[in-house]
Coordinates of C-alpha atoms in Angstrom, one line a residue:
M1 CA -12.5 -24.0 -7.2
D2 CA -12.6 -27.8 -7.3
K3 CA -9.8 -27.8 -9.8
S4 CA -7.7 -25.9 -7.3
F5 CA -7.9 -28.8 -4.8
S6 CA -7.0 -31.5 -7.3
D7 CA -4.4 -34.2 -6.5
N8 CA -2.3 -33.1 -9.5
A9 CA -1.1 -30.1 -7.5
Y10 CA 0.4 -32.1 -4.7
S11 CA 4.1 -32.2 -4.0
T12 CA 6.4 -34.1 -1.7
K13 CA 9.2 -31.6 -1.1
I14 CA 10.8 -31.3 2.3
P15 CA 9.7 -28.1 4.0
K16 CA 11.8 -25.6 5.9
I17 CA 11.3 -25.8 9.6
A18 CA 11.0 -22.5 11.5
P19 CA 10.8 -23.1 15.3
S20 CA 8.9 -20.4 17.0
L21 CA 10.8 -18.7 19.7
L22 CA 7.6 -17.8 21.6
S23 CA 7.7 -21.4 23.0
A24 CA 11.4 -21.2 24.1
D25 CA 12.7 -20.8 27.6
F26 CA 13.0 -17.0 27.9
C27 CA 15.5 -17.3 30.7
C28 CA 17.9 -19.0 28.3
L29 CA 17.3 -17.5 24.9
K30 CA 20.9 -17.4 23.7
S31 CA 21.3 -21.2 24.4
E32 CA 17.9 -22.0 23.0
I33 CA 18.7 -20.1 19.8
K34 CA 22.0 -22.0 19.5
S35 CA 20.2 -25.3 20.1
I36 CA 17.8 -24.6 17.2
H37 CA 20.7 -23.9 14.9
D38 CA 22.5 -27.1 16.0
A39 CA 19.3 -29.1 15.6
G40 CA 18.9 -28.1 12.0
G41 CA 16.3 -25.4 12.1
D42 CA 16.1 -23.5 8.8
L43 CA 14.6 -20.3 10.1
L44 CA 13.9 -18.8 13.5
H45 CA 10.3 -17.5 13.8
L46 CA 9.5 -14.4 15.8
D47 CA 5.9 -13.6 16.8
I48 CA 5.8 -9.9 17.3
M49 CA 2.6 -8.9 19.2
D50 CA 1.5 -5.5 20.4
G51 CA -1.4 -6.4 22.8
H52 CA -3.9 -4.8 20.5
F53 CA -4.2 -6.9 17.3
V54 CA -3.9 -9.9 19.6
P55 CA -4.3 -10.0 23.4
N56 CA -0.6 -10.6 24.2
L57 CA 2.8 -8.9 24.2
T58 CA 6.0 -10.5 23.1
F59 CA 9.3 -9.2 21.7
G60 CA 10.2 -5.5 21.6
L61 CA 12.8 -4.1 19.2
P62 CA 15.7 -4.3 21.8
V63 CA 15.1 -8.0 22.4
I64 CA 14.8 -8.7 18.6
E65 CA 18.1 -6.9 18.1
A66 CA 19.7 -9.1 20.8
I67 CA 18.3 -12.2 19.2
A68 CA 19.6 -11.2 15.8
K69 CA 23.2 -10.8 17.2
V70 CA 23.3 -14.4 18.3
S71 CA 21.2 -16.2 15.7
Q72 CA 23.1 -18.1 13.0
I73 CA 19.9 -18.8 11.0
P74 CA 17.7 -16.3 9.2
L75 CA 15.0 -14.6 11.2
D76 CA 11.3 -14.8 10.1
A77 CA 9.3 -12.0 11.8
H78 CA 5.5 -12.2 11.9
L79 CA 3.9 -8.9 12.8
M80 CA 0.7 -9.3 14.8
V81 CA 0.3 -5.6 15.4
M82 CA -2.1 -2.8 14.5
N83 CA 0.6 -0.5 12.8
P84 CA 3.0 -2.8 11.0
D85 CA 4.4 0.0 8.9
L86 CA 6.2 1.4 11.9
Y87 CA 8.2 -1.8 12.3
I88 CA 9.6 -2.2 8.7
E89 CA 12.6 0.0 8.8
P90 CA 13.8 -0.9 12.3
L91 CA 13.5 -4.6 11.6
A92 CA 15.3 -4.3 8.3
K93 CA 18.2 -2.5 10.2
I94 CA 18.2 -5.4 12.7
G95 CA 18.6 -7.9 9.9
I96 CA 15.2 -9.6 9.6
K97 CA 15.1 -11.7 6.4
Y98 CA 11.3 -12.7 6.2
L99 CA 8.7 -10.2 7.3
S100 CA 4.9 -10.8 7.2
F101 CA 2.0 -8.5 8.1
H102 CA -1.7 -9.2 8.5
Q103 CA -4.1 -8.6 5.7
E104 CA -6.8 -7.8 8.3
V105 CA -5.1 -4.5 9.5
V106 CA -3.6 -3.0 6.3
H107 CA -5.6 -1.0 3.8
H108 CA -2.8 -0.5 1.2
S109 CA -1.2 -3.9 1.1
H110 CA 0.6 -3.4 -2.3
R111 CA 2.3 -0.4 -0.8
M112 CA 3.3 -2.3 2.3
I113 CA 4.7 -5.2 0.3
Q114 CA 6.8 -2.9 -1.8
K115 CA 8.1 -1.1 1.2
I116 CA 9.3 -4.3 2.8
K117 CA 11.0 -5.3 -0.4
D118 CA 12.6 -1.9 -0.8
F119 CA 14.3 -2.5 2.6
G120 CA 15.7 -5.8 1.3
M121 CA 13.4 -8.3 3.1
K122 CA 11.2 -11.0 1.8
A123 CA 7.6 -9.7 2.0
G124 CA 4.8 -11.9 3.3
I125 CA 1.1 -11.5 4.0
A126 CA -0.6 -13.4 6.8
L127 CA -4.2 -14.6 7.0
N128 CA -6.2 -15.5 10.1
P129 CA -8.1 -18.8 10.0
G130 CA -11.4 -16.9 9.4
T131 CA -10.0 -14.7 6.5
P132 CA -10.7 -16.1 3.0
I133 CA -7.9 -16.4 0.5
S134 CA -10.0 -14.4 -2.0
T135 CA -9.0 -11.2 -0.1
I136 CA -5.4 -11.6 -1.2
L137 CA -5.6 -13.0 -4.8
D138 CA -4.6 -9.6 -6.3
L139 CA -1.5 -9.6 -4.1
L140 CA -0.1 -13.0 -5.0
M141 CA 1.8 -11.6 -8.0
D142 CA 3.8 -9.4 -5.6
V143 CA 4.4 -11.3 -2.4
D144 CA 7.4 -13.5 -1.6
F145 CA 5.4 -15.7 0.8
V146 CA 2.0 -16.2 2.3
L147 CA 1.6 -17.2 6.0
I148 CA -1.5 -19.2 6.7
M149 CA -2.5 -19.2 10.4
S150 CA -3.8 -22.6 11.4
V151 CA -4.8 -21.3 14.9
N152 CA -6.1 -18.0 15.9
P153 CA -3.1 -15.8 16.6
G154 CA -1.9 -14.6 20.0
F155 CA -0.9 -17.7 22.0
G156 CA 1.1 -20.9 21.5
G157 CA 0.0 -24.5 22.1
Q158 CA -3.4 -24.2 20.3
K159 CA -5.2 -27.0 18.4
F160 CA -4.6 -27.1 14.6
I161 CA -7.6 -25.9 12.5
K162 CA -8.0 -28.4 9.6
T163 CA -9.5 -26.0 7.1
S164 CA -6.1 -24.5 6.8
I165 CA -5.1 -27.5 4.6
K166 CA -7.4 -26.4 1.9
K167 CA -5.9 -22.9 1.9
V168 CA -2.5 -24.4 1.4
Q169 CA -3.8 -26.6 -1.5
F170 CA -5.4 -23.6 -3.2
L171 CA -2.3 -21.5 -2.9
N172 CA -0.1 -24.3 -4.3
N173 CA -2.4 -24.8 -7.3
F174 CA -2.7 -21.1 -7.9
R175 CA 1.0 -20.5 -8.1
K176 CA 1.5 -23.4 -10.4
E177 CA -1.3 -22.3 -12.7
N178 CA 0.0 -18.8 -12.8
Q179 CA 3.7 -19.6 -12.7
L180 CA 4.3 -17.8 -9.5
K181 CA 7.2 -18.4 -7.0
Y182 CA 5.8 -17.3 -3.6
E183 CA 6.4 -19.7 -0.7
I184 CA 3.6 -21.0 1.5
E185 CA 4.1 -21.0 5.3
I186 CA 1.9 -22.3 8.0
D187 CA 1.8 -21.5 11.7
G188 CA -0.2 -23.1 14.6
G189 CA -0.7 -26.5 16.1
I190 CA 2.0 -28.2 14.1
N191 CA 3.2 -31.6 15.2
A192 CA 4.2 -34.9 13.6
E193 CA 0.6 -35.7 12.9
T194 CA -0.8 -32.4 11.7
I195 CA 2.1 -31.9 9.3
K196 CA 1.2 -35.1 7.3
P197 CA -1.5 -33.7 5.0
L198 CA 0.4 -30.4 4.6
I199 CA 3.4 -32.0 2.8
P200 CA 1.5 -33.3 -0.2
A201 CA -0.6 -30.1 -0.1
G202 CA 2.5 -28.1 -1.0
I203 CA 3.7 -26.4 2.1
D204 CA 7.2 -24.8 2.0
I205 CA 7.8 -23.4 5.5
V206 CA 6.4 -24.9 8.7
V207 CA 6.4 -23.0 12.0
A208 CA 6.5 -25.2 15.0
G209 CA 6.7 -23.9 18.6
S210 CA 5.6 -26.2 21.4
Y211 CA 6.3 -29.4 19.4
V212 CA 10.0 -28.5 19.1
F213 CA 10.7 -26.6 22.3
Q214 CA 8.7 -28.9 24.6
S215 CA 10.5 -32.0 23.2
D216 CA 13.5 -33.7 24.9
D217 CA 15.5 -33.6 21.7
Y218 CA 15.1 -30.6 19.3
Q219 CA 17.0 -32.3 16.5
K220 CA 14.8 -35.4 16.7
A221 CA 11.6 -33.2 16.6
I222 CA 12.8 -31.2 13.6
R223 CA 13.8 -34.4 11.8
R224 CA 10.4 -35.9 12.4
L225 CA 8.8 -32.8 10.9
K226 CA 11.0 -33.0 7.8
N227 CA 10.7 -36.7 7.2
V228 CA 7.0 -37.3 7.5

């Protein structure tokens, strides 16, 4: 395990930035989505919640379909729901590019991953802060990306959980040692300070909600995250 956290695994690549629409002004979604495109966002992150896996409700399928029609950047959907299987085909038809589900609610993860891929989407598996990476080691050969939650899911604006950095380091080393190509994504409490250790740890995709949408200049906020 110590080897997995060695400095030799560190990288300095520029991550993709995926602003989370959960923090946007819901009264002006179309203009908010355009602003993220114009500001240089790489992906648009959608937190899909059912009020059961997490104590909150967000986007239903009609709203996601409307978002897809106006978004000029790929959509990254994070399923925080009890029955993710029910969402796969509808989201594929809408045009979602990245789709992640939680390890904590799926008993047959390999089957779920393959189904997502069969519908032409990138398949990701998400882990809560308290879920160890050991629970997904047998899935890393098959996934396109892993989503590390650096806050407990359900609400935006929470404080970054620092143990998430070690998870990113481990995943980065594991893919190098096993010649795998999955991407590593992180979501929760990201700002210009908390992103700093994540860059050398090997992060590929950074979800940022409040930091981008509560800033006065979306482009400047995204550039800060990319240039740390």
